Structure formats: structure tokens, C-alpha cells
Tab-separated table of C-alpha atoms in Angstrom:
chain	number	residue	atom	x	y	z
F	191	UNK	CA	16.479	-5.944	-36.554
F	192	UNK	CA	18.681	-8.761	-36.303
F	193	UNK	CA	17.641	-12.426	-37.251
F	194	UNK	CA	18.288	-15.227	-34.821
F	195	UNK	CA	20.762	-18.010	-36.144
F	196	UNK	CA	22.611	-19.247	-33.266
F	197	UNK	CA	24.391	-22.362	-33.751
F	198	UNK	CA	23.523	-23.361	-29.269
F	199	UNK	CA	24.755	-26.718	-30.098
F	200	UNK	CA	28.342	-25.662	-30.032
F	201	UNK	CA	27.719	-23.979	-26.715
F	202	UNK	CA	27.501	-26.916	-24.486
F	203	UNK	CA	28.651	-25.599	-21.516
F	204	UNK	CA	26.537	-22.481	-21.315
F	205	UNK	CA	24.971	-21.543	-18.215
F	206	UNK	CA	23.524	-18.053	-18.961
F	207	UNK	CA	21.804	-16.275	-21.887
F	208	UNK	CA	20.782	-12.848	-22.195
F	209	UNK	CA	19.705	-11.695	-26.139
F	210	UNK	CA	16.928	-9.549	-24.582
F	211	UNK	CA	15.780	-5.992	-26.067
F	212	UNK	CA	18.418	-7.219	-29.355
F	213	UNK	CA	15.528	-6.424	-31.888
F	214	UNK	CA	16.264	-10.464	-32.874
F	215	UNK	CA	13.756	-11.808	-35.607
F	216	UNK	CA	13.188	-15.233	-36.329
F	217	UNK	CA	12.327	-18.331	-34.603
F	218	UNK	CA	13.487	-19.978	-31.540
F	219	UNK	CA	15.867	-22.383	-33.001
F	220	UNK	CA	15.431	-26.238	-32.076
F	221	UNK	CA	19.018	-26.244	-31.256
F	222	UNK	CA	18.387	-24.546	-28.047
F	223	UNK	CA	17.701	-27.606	-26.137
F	224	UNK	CA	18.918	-30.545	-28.777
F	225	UNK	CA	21.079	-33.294	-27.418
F	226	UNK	CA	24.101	-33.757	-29.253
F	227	UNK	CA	25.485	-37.665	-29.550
F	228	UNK	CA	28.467	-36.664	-26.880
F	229	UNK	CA	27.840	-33.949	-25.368
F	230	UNK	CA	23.823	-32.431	-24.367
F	231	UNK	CA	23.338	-28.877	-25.775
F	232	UNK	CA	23.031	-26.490	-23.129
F	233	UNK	CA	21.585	-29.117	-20.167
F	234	UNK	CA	23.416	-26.704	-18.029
F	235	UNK	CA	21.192	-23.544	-18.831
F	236	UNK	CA	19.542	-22.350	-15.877
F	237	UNK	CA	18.348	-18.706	-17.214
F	238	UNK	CA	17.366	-18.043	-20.773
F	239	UNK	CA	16.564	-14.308	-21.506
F	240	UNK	CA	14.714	-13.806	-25.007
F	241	UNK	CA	12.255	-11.100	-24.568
F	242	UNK	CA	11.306	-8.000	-26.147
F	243	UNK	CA	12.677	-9.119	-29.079
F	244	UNK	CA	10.530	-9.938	-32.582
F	245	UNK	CA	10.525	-13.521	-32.422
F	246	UNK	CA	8.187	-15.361	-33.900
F	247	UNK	CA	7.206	-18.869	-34.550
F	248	UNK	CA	7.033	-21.582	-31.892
F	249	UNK	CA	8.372	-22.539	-28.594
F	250	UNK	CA	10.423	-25.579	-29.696
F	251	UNK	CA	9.393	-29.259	-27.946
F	252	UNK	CA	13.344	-29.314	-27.159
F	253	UNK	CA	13.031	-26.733	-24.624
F	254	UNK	CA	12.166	-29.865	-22.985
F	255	UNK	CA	15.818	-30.543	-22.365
F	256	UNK	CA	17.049	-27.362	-20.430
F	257	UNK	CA	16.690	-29.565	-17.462
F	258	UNK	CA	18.877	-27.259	-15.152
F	259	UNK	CA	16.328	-24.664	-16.167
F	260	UNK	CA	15.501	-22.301	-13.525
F	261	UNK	CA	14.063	-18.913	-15.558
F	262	UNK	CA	12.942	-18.086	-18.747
F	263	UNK	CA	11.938	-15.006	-20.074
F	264	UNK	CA	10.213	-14.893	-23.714
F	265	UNK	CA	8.087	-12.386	-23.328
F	266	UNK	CA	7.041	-9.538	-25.580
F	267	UNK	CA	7.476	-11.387	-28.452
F	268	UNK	CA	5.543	-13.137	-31.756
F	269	UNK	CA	5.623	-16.506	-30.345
F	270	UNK	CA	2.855	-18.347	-32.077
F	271	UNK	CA	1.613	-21.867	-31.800
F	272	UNK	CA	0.875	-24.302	-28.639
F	273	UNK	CA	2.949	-24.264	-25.357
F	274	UNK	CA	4.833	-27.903	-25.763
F	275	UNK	CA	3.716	-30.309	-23.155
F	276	UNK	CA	7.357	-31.038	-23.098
F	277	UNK	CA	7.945	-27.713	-20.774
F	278	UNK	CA	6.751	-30.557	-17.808
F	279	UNK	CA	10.257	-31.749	-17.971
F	280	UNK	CA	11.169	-28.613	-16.976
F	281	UNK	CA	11.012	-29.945	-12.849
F	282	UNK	CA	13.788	-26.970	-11.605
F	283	UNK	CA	11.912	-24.272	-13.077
F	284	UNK	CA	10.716	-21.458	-10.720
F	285	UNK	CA	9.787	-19.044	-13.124
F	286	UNK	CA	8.407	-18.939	-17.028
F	287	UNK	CA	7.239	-15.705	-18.525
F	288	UNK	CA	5.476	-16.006	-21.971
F	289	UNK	CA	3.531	-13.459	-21.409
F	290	UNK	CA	2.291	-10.899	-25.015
F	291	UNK	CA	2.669	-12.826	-27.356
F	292	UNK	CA	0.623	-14.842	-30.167
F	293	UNK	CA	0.271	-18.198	-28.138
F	294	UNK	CA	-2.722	-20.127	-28.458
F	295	UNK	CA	-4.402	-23.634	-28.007
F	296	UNK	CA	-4.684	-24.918	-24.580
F	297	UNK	CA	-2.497	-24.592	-21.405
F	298	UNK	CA	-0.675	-28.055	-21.289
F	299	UNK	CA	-1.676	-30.388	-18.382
F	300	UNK	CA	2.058	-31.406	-18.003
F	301	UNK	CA	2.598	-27.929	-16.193
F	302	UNK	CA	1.337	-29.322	-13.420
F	303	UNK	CA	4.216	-31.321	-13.004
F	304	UNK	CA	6.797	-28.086	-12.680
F	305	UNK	CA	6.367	-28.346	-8.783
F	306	UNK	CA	9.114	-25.798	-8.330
F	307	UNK	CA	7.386	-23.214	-10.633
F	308	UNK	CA	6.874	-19.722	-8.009
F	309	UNK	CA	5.775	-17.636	-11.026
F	310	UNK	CA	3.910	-18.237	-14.244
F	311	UNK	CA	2.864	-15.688	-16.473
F	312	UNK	CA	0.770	-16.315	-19.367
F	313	UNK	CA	-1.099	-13.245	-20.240
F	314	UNK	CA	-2.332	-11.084	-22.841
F	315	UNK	CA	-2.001	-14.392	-25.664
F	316	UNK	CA	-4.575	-15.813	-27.551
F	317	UNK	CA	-4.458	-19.272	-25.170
F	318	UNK	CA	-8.265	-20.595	-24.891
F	319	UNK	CA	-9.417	-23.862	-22.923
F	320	UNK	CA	-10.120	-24.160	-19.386
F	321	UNK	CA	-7.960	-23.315	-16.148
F	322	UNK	CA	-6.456	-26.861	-15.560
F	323	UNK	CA	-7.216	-28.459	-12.209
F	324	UNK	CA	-3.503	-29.665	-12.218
F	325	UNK	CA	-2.275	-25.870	-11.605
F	326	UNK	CA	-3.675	-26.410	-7.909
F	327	UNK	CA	-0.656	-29.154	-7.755
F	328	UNK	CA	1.816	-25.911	-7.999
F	329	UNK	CA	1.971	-25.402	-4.139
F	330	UNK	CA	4.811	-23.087	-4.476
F	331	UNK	CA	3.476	-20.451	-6.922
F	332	UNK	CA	3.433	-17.390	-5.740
F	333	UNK	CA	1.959	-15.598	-8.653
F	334	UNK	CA	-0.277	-17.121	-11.063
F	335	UNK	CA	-1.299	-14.651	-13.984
F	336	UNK	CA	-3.372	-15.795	-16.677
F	337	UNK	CA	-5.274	-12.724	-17.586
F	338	UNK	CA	-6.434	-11.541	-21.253
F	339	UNK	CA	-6.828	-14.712	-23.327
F	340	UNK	CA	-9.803	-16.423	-24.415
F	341	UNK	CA	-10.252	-19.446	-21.295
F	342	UNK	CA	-13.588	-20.033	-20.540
F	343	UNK	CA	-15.363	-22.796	-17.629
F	344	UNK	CA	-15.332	-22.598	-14.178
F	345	UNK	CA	-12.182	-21.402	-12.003
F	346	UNK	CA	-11.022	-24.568	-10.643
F	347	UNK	CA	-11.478	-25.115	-6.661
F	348	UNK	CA	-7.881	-27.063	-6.721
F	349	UNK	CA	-6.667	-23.185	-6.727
F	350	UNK	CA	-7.051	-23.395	-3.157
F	351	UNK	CA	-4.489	-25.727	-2.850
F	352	UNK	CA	-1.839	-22.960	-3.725
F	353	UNK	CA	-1.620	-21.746	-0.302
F	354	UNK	CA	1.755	-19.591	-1.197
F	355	UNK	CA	-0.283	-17.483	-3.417
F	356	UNK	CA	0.292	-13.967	-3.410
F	357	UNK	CA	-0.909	-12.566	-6.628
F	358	UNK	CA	-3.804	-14.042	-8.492
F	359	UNK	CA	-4.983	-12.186	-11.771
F	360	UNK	CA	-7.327	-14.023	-14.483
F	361	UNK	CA	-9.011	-11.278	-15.977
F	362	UNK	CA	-10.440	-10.864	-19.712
F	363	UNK	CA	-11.346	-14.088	-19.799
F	364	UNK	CA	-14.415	-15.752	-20.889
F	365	UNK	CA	-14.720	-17.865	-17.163
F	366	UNK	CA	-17.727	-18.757	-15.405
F	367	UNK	CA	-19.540	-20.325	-12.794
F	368	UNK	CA	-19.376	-19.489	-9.299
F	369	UNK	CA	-16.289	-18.054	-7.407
F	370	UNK	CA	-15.084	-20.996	-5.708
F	371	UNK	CA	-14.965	-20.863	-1.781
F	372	UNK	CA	-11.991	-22.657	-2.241
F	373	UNK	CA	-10.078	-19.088	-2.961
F	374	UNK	CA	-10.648	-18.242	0.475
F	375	UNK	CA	-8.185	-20.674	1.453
F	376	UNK	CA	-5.589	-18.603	-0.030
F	377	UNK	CA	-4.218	-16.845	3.215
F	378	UNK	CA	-0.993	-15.345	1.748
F	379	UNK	CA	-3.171	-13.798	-1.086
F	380	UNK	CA	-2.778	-9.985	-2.015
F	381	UNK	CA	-4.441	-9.589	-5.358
F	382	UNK	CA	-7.409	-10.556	-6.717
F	383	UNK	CA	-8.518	-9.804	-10.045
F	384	UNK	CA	-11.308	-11.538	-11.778
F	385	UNK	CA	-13.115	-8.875	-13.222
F	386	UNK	CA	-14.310	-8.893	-16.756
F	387	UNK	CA	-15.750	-12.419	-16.917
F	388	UNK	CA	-19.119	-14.209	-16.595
F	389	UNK	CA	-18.960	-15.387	-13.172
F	390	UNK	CA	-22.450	-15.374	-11.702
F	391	UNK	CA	-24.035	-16.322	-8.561
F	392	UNK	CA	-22.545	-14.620	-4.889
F	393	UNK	CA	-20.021	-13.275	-3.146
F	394	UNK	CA	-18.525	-16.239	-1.034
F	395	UNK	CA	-18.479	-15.168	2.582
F	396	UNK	CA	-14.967	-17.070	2.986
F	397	UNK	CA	-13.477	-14.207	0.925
F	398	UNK	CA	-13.207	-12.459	4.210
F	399	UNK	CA	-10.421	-14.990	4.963
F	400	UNK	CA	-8.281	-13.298	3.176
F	401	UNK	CA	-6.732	-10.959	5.462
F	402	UNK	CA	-3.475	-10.176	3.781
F	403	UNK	CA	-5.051	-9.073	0.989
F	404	UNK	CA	-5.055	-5.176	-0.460
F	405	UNK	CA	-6.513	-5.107	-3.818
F	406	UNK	CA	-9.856	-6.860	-5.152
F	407	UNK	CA	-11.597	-6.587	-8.269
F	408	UNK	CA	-14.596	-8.166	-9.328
F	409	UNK	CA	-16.195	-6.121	-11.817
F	410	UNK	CA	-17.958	-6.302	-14.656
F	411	UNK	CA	-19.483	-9.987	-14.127
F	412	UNK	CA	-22.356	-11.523	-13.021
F	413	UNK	CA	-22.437	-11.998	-9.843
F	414	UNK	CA	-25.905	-11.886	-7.784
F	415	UNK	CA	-26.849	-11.712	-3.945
F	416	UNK	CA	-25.643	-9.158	-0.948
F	417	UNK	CA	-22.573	-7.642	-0.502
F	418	UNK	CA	-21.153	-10.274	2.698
F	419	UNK	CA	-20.452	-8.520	5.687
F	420	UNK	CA	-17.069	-10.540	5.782
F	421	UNK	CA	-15.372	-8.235	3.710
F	422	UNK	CA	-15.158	-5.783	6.056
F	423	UNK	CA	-12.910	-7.766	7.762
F	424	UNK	CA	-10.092	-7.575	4.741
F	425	UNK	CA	-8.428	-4.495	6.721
F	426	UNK	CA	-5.565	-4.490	4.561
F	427	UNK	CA	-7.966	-3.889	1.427
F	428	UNK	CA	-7.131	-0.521	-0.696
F	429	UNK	CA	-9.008	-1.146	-3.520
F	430	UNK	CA	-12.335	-2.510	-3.475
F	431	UNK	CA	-14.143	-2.535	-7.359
F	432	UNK	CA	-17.684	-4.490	-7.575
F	433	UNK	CA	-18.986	-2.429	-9.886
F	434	UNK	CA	-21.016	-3.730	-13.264
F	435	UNK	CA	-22.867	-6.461	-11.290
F	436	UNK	CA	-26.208	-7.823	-10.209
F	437	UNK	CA	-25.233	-7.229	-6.400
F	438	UNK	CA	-28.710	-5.999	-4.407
F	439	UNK	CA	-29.630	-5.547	-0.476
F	440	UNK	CA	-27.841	-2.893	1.277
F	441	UNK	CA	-24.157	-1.723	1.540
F	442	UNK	CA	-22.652	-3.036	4.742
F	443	UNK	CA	-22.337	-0.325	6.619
F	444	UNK	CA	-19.120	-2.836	8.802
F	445	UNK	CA	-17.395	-1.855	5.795
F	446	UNK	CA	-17.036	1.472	7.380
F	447	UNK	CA	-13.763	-0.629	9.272
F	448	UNK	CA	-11.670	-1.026	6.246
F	449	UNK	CA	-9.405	2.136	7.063
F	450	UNK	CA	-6.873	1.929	4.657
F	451	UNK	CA	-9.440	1.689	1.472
F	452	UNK	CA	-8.057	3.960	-1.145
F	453	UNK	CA	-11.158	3.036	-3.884
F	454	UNK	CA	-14.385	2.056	-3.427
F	455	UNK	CA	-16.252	1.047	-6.640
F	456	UNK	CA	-20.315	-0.252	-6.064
F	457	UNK	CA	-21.271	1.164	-9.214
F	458	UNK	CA	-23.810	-0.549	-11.493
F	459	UNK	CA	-25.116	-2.752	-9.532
F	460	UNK	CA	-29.078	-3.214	-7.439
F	461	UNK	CA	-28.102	-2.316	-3.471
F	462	UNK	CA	-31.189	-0.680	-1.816
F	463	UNK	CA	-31.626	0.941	0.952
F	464	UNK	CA	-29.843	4.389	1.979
F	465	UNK	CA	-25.720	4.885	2.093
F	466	UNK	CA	-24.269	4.500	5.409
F	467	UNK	CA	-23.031	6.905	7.280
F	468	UNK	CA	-20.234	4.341	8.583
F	469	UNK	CA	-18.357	5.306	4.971
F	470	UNK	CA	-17.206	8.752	6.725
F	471	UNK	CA	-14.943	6.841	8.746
F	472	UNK	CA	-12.621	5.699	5.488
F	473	UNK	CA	-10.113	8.832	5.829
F	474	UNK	CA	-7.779	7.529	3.455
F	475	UNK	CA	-10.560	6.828	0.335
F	476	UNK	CA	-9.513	8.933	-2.927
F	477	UNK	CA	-12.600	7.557	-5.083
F	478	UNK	CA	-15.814	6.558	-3.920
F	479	UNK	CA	-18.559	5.478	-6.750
F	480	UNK	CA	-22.149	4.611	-5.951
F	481	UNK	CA	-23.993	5.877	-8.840
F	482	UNK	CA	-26.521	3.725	-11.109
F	483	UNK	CA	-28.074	1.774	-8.231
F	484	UNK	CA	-31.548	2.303	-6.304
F	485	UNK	CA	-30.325	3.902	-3.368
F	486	UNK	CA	-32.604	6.453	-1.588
F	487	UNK	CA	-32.232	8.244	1.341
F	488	UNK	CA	-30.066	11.457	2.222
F	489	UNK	CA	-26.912	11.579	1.597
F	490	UNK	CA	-24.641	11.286	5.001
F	491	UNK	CA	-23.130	14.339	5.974
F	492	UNK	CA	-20.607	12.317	7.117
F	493	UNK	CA	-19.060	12.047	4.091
F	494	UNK	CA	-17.199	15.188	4.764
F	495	UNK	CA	-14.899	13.388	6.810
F	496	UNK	CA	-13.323	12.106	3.460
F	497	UNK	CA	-10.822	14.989	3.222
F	498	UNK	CA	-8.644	12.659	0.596
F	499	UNK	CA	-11.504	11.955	-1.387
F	500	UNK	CA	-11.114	13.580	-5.551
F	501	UNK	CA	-13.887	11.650	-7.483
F	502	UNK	CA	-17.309	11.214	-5.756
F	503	UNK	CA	-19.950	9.926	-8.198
F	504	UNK	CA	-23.399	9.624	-6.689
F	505	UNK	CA	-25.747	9.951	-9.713
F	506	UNK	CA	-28.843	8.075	-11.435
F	507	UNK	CA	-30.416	6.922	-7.354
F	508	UNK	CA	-33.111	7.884	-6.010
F	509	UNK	CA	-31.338	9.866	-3.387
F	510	UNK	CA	-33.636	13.079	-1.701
F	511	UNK	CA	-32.906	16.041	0.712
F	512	UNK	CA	-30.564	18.620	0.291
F	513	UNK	CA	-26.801	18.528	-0.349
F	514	UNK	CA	-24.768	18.506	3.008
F	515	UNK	CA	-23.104	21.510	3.705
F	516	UNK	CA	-19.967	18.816	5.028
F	517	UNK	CA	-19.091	18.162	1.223
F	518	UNK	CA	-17.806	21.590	0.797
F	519	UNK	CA	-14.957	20.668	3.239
F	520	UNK	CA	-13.461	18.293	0.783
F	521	UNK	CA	-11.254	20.320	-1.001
F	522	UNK	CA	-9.090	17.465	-2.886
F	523	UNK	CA	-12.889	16.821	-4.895
């Protein structure tokens, strides 16, 4: 383990820095981004590489001053304390991971004004607040991941704005409130995970806007109502989790038309009514869960279409008939 005393200042012309996986302790020193009387410390700095290192301590407010910035990685680190609203001067940026790490307080409003930002990754810290509405002024993100940290209030319907949007992953959270319809403005979108909050209320039908997208989870919430019939037009969809919800009325049996569905995850939740036989016709699903609900019925003997299938979980229903000969062709089970 090697502590970090750098003198940056005396490196004015530096355009690159790479101390990744170098075991470095210490803090980030304020030199980093101080402005010398002649000449400006490192305004020339477009990436800074720092993680997976033992750093600890704060992000300095001079940061503030790598105006040529373009990427910074300090990830994997001890970084404690605030993010510095100064990081808005940071206009060039197109990427900032600080993901895992010890970073708390609130996400500063100033990001909003890193227009050029296409990835921010904040995860797995201890940040808290809500989602800022400003984030929706980021119209060339292209992945926004805020996952496992403490935020809490409703997802902001200024996401929609982000229409480049390709990944979107606030998990482990403490958010709630509705989903915002606004999300199915998000055209480019490919992930979706919001699972492990306290969103409530439905499904928004404009979900089914999302046609690019392949995986959705939104387990392990609150959310209420039927399952829409829109999602069955997300044909690019492999994995589909709604499990550990309130959802009730009966499985769409259109979702029989989403062909390349790896996973399909309804456990937990209130559906009625009896499976449908339309789920035969998803060739390429590996898991399909339906236990813990109150459906009744026979089971379809066209589920022995499924010749991918390994994991089929049907328990605690109030399923009756006999077992259809058909699931003894799936051999993968």
C-alpha cells in the first residue's frame, strides 16, 4: 500500500493520469485541480484514472478546475464526504464514475449543468436525498446508474427528457410514488431496473413504448393493478421479473408474443384466473416462476413446448387436474 503525495502542481502540462489498481492510500490531494499564480495545475487533464485504489477522504472542491476534463474514474475506493457542487464546472465531461465508495449527502443540483455527461455512475455509496429533476437536463446520457444508496421520493418525470438513454438502473433505493409515464418516452432504453423500492400504484401502459428494450425488473415493490397488455409488445424483452408485488387480474396471455424471453418472474404477487396456454409459445424461456399467487385451473400442457426451460416453479396456487404428460419432454428441467 502506497500513500498518495503527489506534488500535481508541478505537472502543469499533464494531459493523462493513470494511478489505478496502485494500492494508493490517502486522500485526493487539493493540488489536483489548484491554480497556480502563472501557470493552472493540470487545466489540460482530460482523463484522470484513480480507482481501485484505498483512497479515502473527500473529492476535493478543486476538481472544479480540470476544465478540459473528459473522464474520471474514482471508483472502488474510500471516498467519503459530499460530491462538490463544484464538479458543475466540469461542462466537457462525458463520463464520471464514483461508483463503491463511502459517499454520502445529496447528489449536487449543479450536475445538471454537465450537459456533455453520457455516463454517470453513482452506485453502491451511502448518497441519500431525492433523484434531482435537473438530471432530466442531461440529454446525452446514455447510462444513468444510481442504484444501492439510500434516495428516497418519487422518480422524477424530467427522466423522460433523456431520450439517449440506454441503461437505466436505480435499484436499492428507498423511492416511491408511481412509475412515471414519462419513462416510456425513453425509446433508446434497454434496461430497466427499479426493483427493490416502494413504488406503488400500476404498471404504466406506455412502458410498452419501449421497444428496444431487453431486460426489466420491477420486483420487490409495491406496485398494484393488472399486468398491461402493452408489454407484450417489448419483443426484444429477455428478462421479465415482477415478482414480490401486489399485481392481480390475469396474466396476459399476448405475452405469449415475446419470443426471445429468457426469464419470466410473476412470483408473489395476486393474478387470478388460470395460466395461459399462449406461454408454450416462448421457446427460448430458461426460468419461468408463477408460484405464490391464486391461480387455478390446469396446468397447460403446452408448456412442454419449453424445451429450454431448467427452473419451473408452480407451487402454493390453487392449481387442479393432473400433471401433463408434455412436462416430461423438457429434459433441460
Amino acid at each position: 500500500m502506497v500513500h498518495c503525495d503527489f506534488a500535481f502542481s508541478s505537472l502543469p502540462f499533464l494531459e493523462y493520469v493513470d494511478l489505478s489498481l496502485s494500492q494508493l492510500s490517502g486522500t485526493i490531494p487539493p493540488e489536483i485541480g489548484k491554480i497556480p499564480p502563472q501557470i493552472s495545475s493540470l487545466t489540460k487533464l482530460e482523463t484522470l484514472n484513480i480507482f481501485d485504489n484505498h483512497l479515502n477522504g473527500s473529492i476535493p472542491t478543486e476538481i472544479g478546475k480540470l476544465v478540459n476534463l473528459v473522464e474520471a474514474y474514482l471508483e472502488n475506493n474510500q471516498l467519503t464526504g459530499h460530491i462538490p457542487p463544484e464538479i458543475g464546472s466540469l461542462v466537457t465531461a462525458k463520463l464520471f464514475y464514483a461508483f463503491s465508495n463511502k459517499l454520502s449527502s445529496s447528489i449536487p443540483a449543479e450536475v445538471g449543468k454537465m450537459k456533455s455527461f453520457e455516463n454517470l455512475s453513482l452506485q453502491t455509496n451511502n448518497l441519500s436525498g431525492s433523484i434531482l429533476v435537473t438530471l432530466g437536463d442531461l440529454i446525452e446520457l446514455k447510462v444513468l446508474y444510481l442504484y444501492s444508496n439510500q434516495l428516497y421520493g418519487p422518480i422524477p418525470s424530467e427522466l423522460g427528457n433523456l431520450k439517449n438513454l440506454t441503461e437505466l438502473s436505480l435499484h436499492n433505493n428507498q423511492l416511491n410514488g408511481s412509475i412515471s409515464i414519462a419513462l416510456g418516452d425513453l425509446n433508446e432504453l434497454k434496461i430497466l431496473y427499479l426493483y427493490s423500492n416502494q413504488l406503488s400504484g400500476p404498471l404504466p401502459s406506455e412502458l410498452g413504448n419501449l421497444k428496444n428494450l431487453t431486460e426489466l425488473d420491477l420486483s420487490d415493490n409495491q406496485l398494484t393493478g393488472s399486468i398491461p397488455i402493452t408489454l407484450a409488445d417489448l419483443i426484444e424483452l429477455k428478462i421479465m421479473y415482477l415478482y414480490s408485488n401486489q399485481l392481480s387480474g390475469p396474466i396476459p396471455s399476448e405475452l405469449g408474443n415475446l419470443k426471445n424471453l429468457n426469464e419470466l418472474d410473476l412470483s408473489d404477487n395476486q393474478p387470478i384466473d388460470s395460466i395461459p396456454v399462449t406461454l408454450g409459445d416462448l421457446t427460448e424461456l430458461k426460468i419461468l416462476y408463477l408460484y405464490s399467487n391464486q391461480l387455478s385451473g390446469h396446468i397447460p400442457s403446452e408448456l412442454g413446448n419449453l424445451k429450454n426451460l431448467t427452473k419451473l416453479d408452480l407451487s402454493y396456487n390453487q392449481l387442479t387436474s393432473s400433471i401433463p404428460i408434455t412436462l416430461g419432454d423438457l429434459i433441460e428441467l
